[in-house]
Coordinates of C-alpha atoms in Angstrom, one line a residue:
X154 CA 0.2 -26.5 19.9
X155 CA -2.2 -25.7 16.9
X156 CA -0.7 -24.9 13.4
X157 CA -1.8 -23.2 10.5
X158 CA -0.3 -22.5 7.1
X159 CA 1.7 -19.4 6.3
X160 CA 3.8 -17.6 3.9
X161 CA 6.5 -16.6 6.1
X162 CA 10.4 -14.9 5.7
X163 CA 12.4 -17.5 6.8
X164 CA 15.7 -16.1 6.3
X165 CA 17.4 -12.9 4.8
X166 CA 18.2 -12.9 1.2
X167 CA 19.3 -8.9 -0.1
X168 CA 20.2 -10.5 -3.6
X169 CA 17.5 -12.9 -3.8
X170 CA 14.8 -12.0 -1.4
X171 CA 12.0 -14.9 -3.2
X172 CA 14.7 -17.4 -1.6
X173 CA 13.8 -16.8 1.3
X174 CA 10.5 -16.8 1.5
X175 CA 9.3 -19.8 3.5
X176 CA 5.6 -21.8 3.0
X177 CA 4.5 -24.4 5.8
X178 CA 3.1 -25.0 8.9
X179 CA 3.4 -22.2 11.9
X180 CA 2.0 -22.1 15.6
X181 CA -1.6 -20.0 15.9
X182 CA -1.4 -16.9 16.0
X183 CA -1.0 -16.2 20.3
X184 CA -2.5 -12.7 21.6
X185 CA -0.3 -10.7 23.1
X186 CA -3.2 -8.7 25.5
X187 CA -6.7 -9.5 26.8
X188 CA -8.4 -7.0 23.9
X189 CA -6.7 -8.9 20.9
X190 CA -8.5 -11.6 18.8
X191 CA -7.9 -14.0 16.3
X192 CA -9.4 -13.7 12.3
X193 CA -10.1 -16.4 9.9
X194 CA -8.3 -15.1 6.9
X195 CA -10.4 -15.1 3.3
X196 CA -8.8 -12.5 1.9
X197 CA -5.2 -10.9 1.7
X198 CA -3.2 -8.7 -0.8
X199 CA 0.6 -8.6 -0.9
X200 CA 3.0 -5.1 -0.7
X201 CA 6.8 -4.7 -1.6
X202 CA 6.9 -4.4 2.1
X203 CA 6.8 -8.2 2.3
X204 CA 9.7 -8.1 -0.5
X205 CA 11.7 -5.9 1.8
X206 CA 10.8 -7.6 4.5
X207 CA 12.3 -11.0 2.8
X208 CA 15.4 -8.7 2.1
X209 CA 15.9 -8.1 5.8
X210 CA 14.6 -4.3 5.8
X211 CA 12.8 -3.9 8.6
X212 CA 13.3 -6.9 10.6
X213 CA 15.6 -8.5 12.7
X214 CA 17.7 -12.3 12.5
X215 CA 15.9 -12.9 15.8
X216 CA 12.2 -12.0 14.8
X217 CA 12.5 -15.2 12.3
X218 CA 10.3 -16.8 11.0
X219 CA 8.2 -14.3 10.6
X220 CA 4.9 -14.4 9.2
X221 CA 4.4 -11.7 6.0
X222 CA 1.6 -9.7 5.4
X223 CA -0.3 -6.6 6.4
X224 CA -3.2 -6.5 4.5
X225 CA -7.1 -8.8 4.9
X226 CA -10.2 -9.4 5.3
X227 CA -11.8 -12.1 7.7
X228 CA -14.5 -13.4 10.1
X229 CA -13.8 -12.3 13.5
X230 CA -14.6 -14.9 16.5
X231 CA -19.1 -13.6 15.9
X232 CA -18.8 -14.7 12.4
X233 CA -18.6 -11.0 11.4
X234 CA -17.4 -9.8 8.0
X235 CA -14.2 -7.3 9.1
X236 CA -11.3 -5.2 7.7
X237 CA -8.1 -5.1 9.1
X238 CA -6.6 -2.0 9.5
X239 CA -2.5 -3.1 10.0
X240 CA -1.2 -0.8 12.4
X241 CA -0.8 -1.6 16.1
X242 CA 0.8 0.0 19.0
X243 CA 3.8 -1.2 19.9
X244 CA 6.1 0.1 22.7
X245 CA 9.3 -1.0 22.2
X246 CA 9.0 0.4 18.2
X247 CA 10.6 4.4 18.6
X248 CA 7.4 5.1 16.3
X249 CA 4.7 3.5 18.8
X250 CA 3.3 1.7 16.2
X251 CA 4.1 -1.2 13.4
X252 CA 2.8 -2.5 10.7
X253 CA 1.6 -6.6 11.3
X254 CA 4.3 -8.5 9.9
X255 CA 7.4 -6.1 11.4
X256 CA 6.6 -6.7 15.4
X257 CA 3.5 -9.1 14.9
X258 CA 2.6 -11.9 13.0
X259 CA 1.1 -11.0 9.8
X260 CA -1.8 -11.8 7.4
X261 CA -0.3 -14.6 4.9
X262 CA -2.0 -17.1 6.9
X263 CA -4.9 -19.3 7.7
X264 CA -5.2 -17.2 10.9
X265 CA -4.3 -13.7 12.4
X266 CA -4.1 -11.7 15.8
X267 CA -4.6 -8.4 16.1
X268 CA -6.3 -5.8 19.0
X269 CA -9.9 -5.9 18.4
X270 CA -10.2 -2.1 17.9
X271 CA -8.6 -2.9 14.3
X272 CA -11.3 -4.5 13.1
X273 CA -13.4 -2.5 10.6
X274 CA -16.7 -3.5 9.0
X275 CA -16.6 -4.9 5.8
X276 CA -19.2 -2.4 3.9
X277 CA -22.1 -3.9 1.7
X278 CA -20.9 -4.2 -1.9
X279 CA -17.1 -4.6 -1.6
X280 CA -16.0 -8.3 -1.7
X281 CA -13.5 -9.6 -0.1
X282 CA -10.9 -9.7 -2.6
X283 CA -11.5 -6.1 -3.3
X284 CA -11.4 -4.9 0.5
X285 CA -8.5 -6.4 1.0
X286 CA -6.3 -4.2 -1.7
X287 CA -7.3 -0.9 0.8
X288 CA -5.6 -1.1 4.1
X289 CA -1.7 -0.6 3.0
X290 CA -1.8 0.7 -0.4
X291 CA -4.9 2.2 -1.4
X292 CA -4.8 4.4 2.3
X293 CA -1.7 5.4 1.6
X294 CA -2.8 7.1 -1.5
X295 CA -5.7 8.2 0.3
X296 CA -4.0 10.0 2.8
X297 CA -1.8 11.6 0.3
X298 CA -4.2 12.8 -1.6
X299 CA -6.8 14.0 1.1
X300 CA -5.6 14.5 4.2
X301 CA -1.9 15.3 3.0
X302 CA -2.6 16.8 -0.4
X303 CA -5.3 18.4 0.6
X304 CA -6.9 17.7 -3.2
X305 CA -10.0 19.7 -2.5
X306 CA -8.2 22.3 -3.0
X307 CA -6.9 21.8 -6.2
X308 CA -7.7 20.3 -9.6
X309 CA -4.9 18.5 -11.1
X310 CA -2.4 15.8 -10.1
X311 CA 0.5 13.9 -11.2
X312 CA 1.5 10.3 -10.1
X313 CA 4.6 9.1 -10.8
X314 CA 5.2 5.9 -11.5
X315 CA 2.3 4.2 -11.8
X316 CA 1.6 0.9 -11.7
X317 CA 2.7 -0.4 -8.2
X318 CA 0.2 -0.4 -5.7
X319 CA 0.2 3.1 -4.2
X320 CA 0.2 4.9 -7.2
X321 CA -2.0 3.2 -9.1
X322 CA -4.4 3.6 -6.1
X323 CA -3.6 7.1 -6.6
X324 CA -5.0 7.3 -9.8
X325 CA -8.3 5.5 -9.5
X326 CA -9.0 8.0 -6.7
X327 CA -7.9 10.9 -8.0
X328 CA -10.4 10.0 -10.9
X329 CA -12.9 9.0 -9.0
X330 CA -12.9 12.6 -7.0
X331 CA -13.3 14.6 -9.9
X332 CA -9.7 15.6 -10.5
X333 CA -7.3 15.9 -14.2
X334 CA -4.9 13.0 -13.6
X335 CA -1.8 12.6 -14.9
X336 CA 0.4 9.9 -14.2
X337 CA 3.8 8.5 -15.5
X338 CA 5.1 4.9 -16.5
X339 CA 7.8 3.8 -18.5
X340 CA 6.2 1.1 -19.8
X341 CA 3.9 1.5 -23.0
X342 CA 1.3 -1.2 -21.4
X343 CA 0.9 0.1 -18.2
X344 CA 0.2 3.8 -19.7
X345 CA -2.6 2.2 -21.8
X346 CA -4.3 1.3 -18.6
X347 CA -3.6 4.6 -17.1
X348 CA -5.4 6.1 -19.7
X349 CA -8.2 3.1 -19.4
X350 CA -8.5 4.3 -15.9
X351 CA -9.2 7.9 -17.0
X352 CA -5.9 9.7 -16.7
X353 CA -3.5 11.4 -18.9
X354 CA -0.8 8.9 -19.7
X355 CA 2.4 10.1 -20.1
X356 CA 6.3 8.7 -20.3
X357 CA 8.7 10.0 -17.4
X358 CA 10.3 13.2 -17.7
X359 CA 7.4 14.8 -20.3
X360 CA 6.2 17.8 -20.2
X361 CA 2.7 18.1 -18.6
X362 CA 0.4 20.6 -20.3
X363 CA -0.5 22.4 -16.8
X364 CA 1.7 22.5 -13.3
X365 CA -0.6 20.1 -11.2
X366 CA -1.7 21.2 -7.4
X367 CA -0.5 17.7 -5.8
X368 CA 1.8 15.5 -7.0
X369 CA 2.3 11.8 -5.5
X370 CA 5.7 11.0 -5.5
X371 CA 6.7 7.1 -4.4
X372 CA 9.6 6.4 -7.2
X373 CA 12.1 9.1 -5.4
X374 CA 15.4 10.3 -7.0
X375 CA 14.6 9.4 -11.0
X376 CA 11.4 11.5 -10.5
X377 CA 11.5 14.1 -8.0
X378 CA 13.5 16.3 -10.5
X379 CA 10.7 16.5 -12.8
X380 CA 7.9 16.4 -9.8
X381 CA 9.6 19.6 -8.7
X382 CA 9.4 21.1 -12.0
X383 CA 6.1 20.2 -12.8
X384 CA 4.5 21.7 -9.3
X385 CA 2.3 24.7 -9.7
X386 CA 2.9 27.8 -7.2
X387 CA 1.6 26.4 -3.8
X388 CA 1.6 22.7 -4.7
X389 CA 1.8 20.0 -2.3
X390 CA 4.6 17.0 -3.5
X391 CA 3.5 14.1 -0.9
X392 CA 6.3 11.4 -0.9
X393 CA 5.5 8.0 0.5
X394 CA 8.2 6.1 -0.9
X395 CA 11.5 5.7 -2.6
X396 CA 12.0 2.9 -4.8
X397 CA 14.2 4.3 -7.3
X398 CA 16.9 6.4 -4.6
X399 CA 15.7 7.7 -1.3
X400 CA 18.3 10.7 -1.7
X401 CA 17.0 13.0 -4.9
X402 CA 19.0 16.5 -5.4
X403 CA 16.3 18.9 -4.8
X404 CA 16.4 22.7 -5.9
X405 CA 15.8 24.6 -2.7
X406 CA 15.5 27.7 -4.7
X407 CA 12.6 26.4 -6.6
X408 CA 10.8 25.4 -3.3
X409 CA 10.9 28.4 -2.0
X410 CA 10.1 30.7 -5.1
X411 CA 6.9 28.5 -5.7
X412 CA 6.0 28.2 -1.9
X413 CA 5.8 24.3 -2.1
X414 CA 5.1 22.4 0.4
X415 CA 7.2 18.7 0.8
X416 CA 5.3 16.0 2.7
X417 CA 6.1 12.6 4.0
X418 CA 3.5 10.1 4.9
X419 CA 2.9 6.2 5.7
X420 CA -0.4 4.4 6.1
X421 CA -3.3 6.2 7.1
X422 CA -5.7 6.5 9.7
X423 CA -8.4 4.4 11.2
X424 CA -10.9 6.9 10.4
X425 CA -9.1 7.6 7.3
X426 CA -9.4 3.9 6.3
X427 CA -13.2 4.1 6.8
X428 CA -14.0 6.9 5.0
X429 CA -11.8 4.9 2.3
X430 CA -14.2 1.7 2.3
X431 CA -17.4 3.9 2.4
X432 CA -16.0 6.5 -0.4
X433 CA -15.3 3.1 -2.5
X434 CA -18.6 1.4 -1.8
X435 CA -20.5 4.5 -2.0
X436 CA -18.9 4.8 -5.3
X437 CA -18.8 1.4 -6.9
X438 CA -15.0 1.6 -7.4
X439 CA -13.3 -1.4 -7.5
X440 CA -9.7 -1.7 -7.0
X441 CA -6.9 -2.5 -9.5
X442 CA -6.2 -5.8 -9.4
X443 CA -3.5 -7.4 -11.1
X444 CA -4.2 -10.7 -10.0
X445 CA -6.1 -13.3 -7.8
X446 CA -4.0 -16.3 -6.7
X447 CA -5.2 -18.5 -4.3
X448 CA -2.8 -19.3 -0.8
X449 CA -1.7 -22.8 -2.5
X450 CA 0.3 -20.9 -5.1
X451 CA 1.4 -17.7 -2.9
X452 CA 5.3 -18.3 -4.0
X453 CA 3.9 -17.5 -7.7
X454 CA 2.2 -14.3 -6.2
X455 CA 5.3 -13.0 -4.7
X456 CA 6.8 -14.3 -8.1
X457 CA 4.8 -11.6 -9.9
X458 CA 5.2 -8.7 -7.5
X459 CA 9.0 -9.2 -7.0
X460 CA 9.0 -9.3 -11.2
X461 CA 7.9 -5.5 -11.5
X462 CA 5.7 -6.2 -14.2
X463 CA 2.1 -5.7 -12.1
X464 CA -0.2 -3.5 -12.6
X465 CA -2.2 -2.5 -9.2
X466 CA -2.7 -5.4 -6.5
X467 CA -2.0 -9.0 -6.2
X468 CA -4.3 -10.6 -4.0
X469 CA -4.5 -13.8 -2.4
X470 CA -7.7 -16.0 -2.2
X471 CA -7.3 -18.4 1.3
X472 CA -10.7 -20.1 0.4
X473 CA -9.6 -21.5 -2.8

């Protein structure tokens, strides 16, 4: 059977989820159906889904090994230049879809399947590094500010917490389309480059000088207090994740006085992922990157994410 490398969980460790992260040899990707192909990886970027994953969320004891990974960029079998977009349909999952890496295989390798209909053009003027910081993180933020937090409507918007990679995607973006960002950090580096990026730096809990129209919420119960409070009448609060409590006290009375609108979302869109590429490449804007590593040093890479120092995306070079 052919073999390729991969970065793969090869156990479950809750405590110590970089101990069980595996590197070595793994059977090709197979294809599951007659429309899926295979893609020569060049470019991937890491999530704290493949943390999680590595601490068992999401997975199963019988699913190991499994390959990590949901984001790249590739050749598909014409020598085309493609994007991935992660999701696939899955029936036995009660959503109908997963994310590669949680049913299927994922992109920390040489090699990866996936239904043809997933692969997106890689536009002019993005390289592949770049690309491959959009299809989790940076569509995330995308659909939470567009299609969720219907931003076009608005003018202002606070992130909280940025610095990971949904967040700071948020704020590029926001930026980019015209709107007064504000965005949180405890950290007095990472609100220098918030401010670098073009936003209004500020420490958690503080005071904004306006209440904001849309407010990106992926920290959870040590923010959603003051994302609340900080929501002008009308305001759409668009949560996509929960890393500090996924069980906040929220003051119904406040909702419902200021008519606000509480929204949950994951991923994105195909469509949603190509007006992301062409907004980016229309626009020159290059993703955050925290840094480049190539795939013979991917344990430092998961090193750096799993330290919670990053700021935006670490990506992973496979043709270094």
């Amino acid at each position: 059977m052919p073999i390729m490398r991969a970065a793969y969980a090869s156990r479950f460790d809750a405590d110590n989820p970089l101990a069980a992260l595996g590197v070595g040899d793994r059977p090709e990707p197979a294809h599951p159906d007659s429309d899926w192909v295979t893609v020569q990886v060049r470019a991937s970027s890491l999530n704290h889904h493949d943390i999680w994953s590595l601490r068992g969320v999401g997975l199963s004891a019988d699913q190991l090994p499994m390959i990590l990974g949901c984001d790249a960029v590739g050749t598909d079998p014409e020598g085309r230049q493609v994007v991935i977009y992660p999701v696939v349909p899955t029936p036995g999952d009660p959503r109908g879809v997963s994310i590669l890496s949680e049913h299927f295989p994922g992109t920390l390798a040489e090699r990866v399947a996936v239904p043809r209909m997933n692969l997106l053009p890689l536009p002019a003027g993005l390289s592949a590094t770049d690309a491959a910081c959009l299809p989790t993180a940076w569509l995330t933020a995308w659909r939470m500010l567009t299609t969720k937090g219907r931003v076009d409507e608005g003018e202002s918007v606070l992130v909280q917490g940025a610095g990971g990679g949904v967040a700071t995607a948020a704020v590029a973006l926001g930026v980019a389309l015209g709107k007064r960002v504000y965005a949180t950090s405890r950290d007095a580096g990472k609100r220098e480059r918030i401010t670098e990026l073009g936003a209004t730096a500020l420490e958690p809990g503080a005071r904004l000088p306006e209440r904001v129209d849309v407010v990106i919420e992926t920290v959870g119960a040590a923010t959603f207090d003051h994302s609340l409070k900080s929501a002008a009448p009308m305001a759409r609060i668009v949560v996509s994740g929960a890393t500090a409590g996924h069980e906040p006290t929220v003051n119904l009375r406040r909702v419902f006085a200021m008519q606000l609108e509480i929204l949950g979302t994951s991923m994105g869109t195909p469509d949603e992922l190509t007006e992301l590429l062409g907004f980016c490449a229309e626009h020159e804007i290059h993703p955050v990157v925290d840094s480049v590593v190539p795939f013979s040093k991917v344990e430092d890479a998961f090193t750096r994410l799993h330290s919670g120092d990053v700021f935006g995306k670490v990506v992973i070079d496979h043709t270094a």
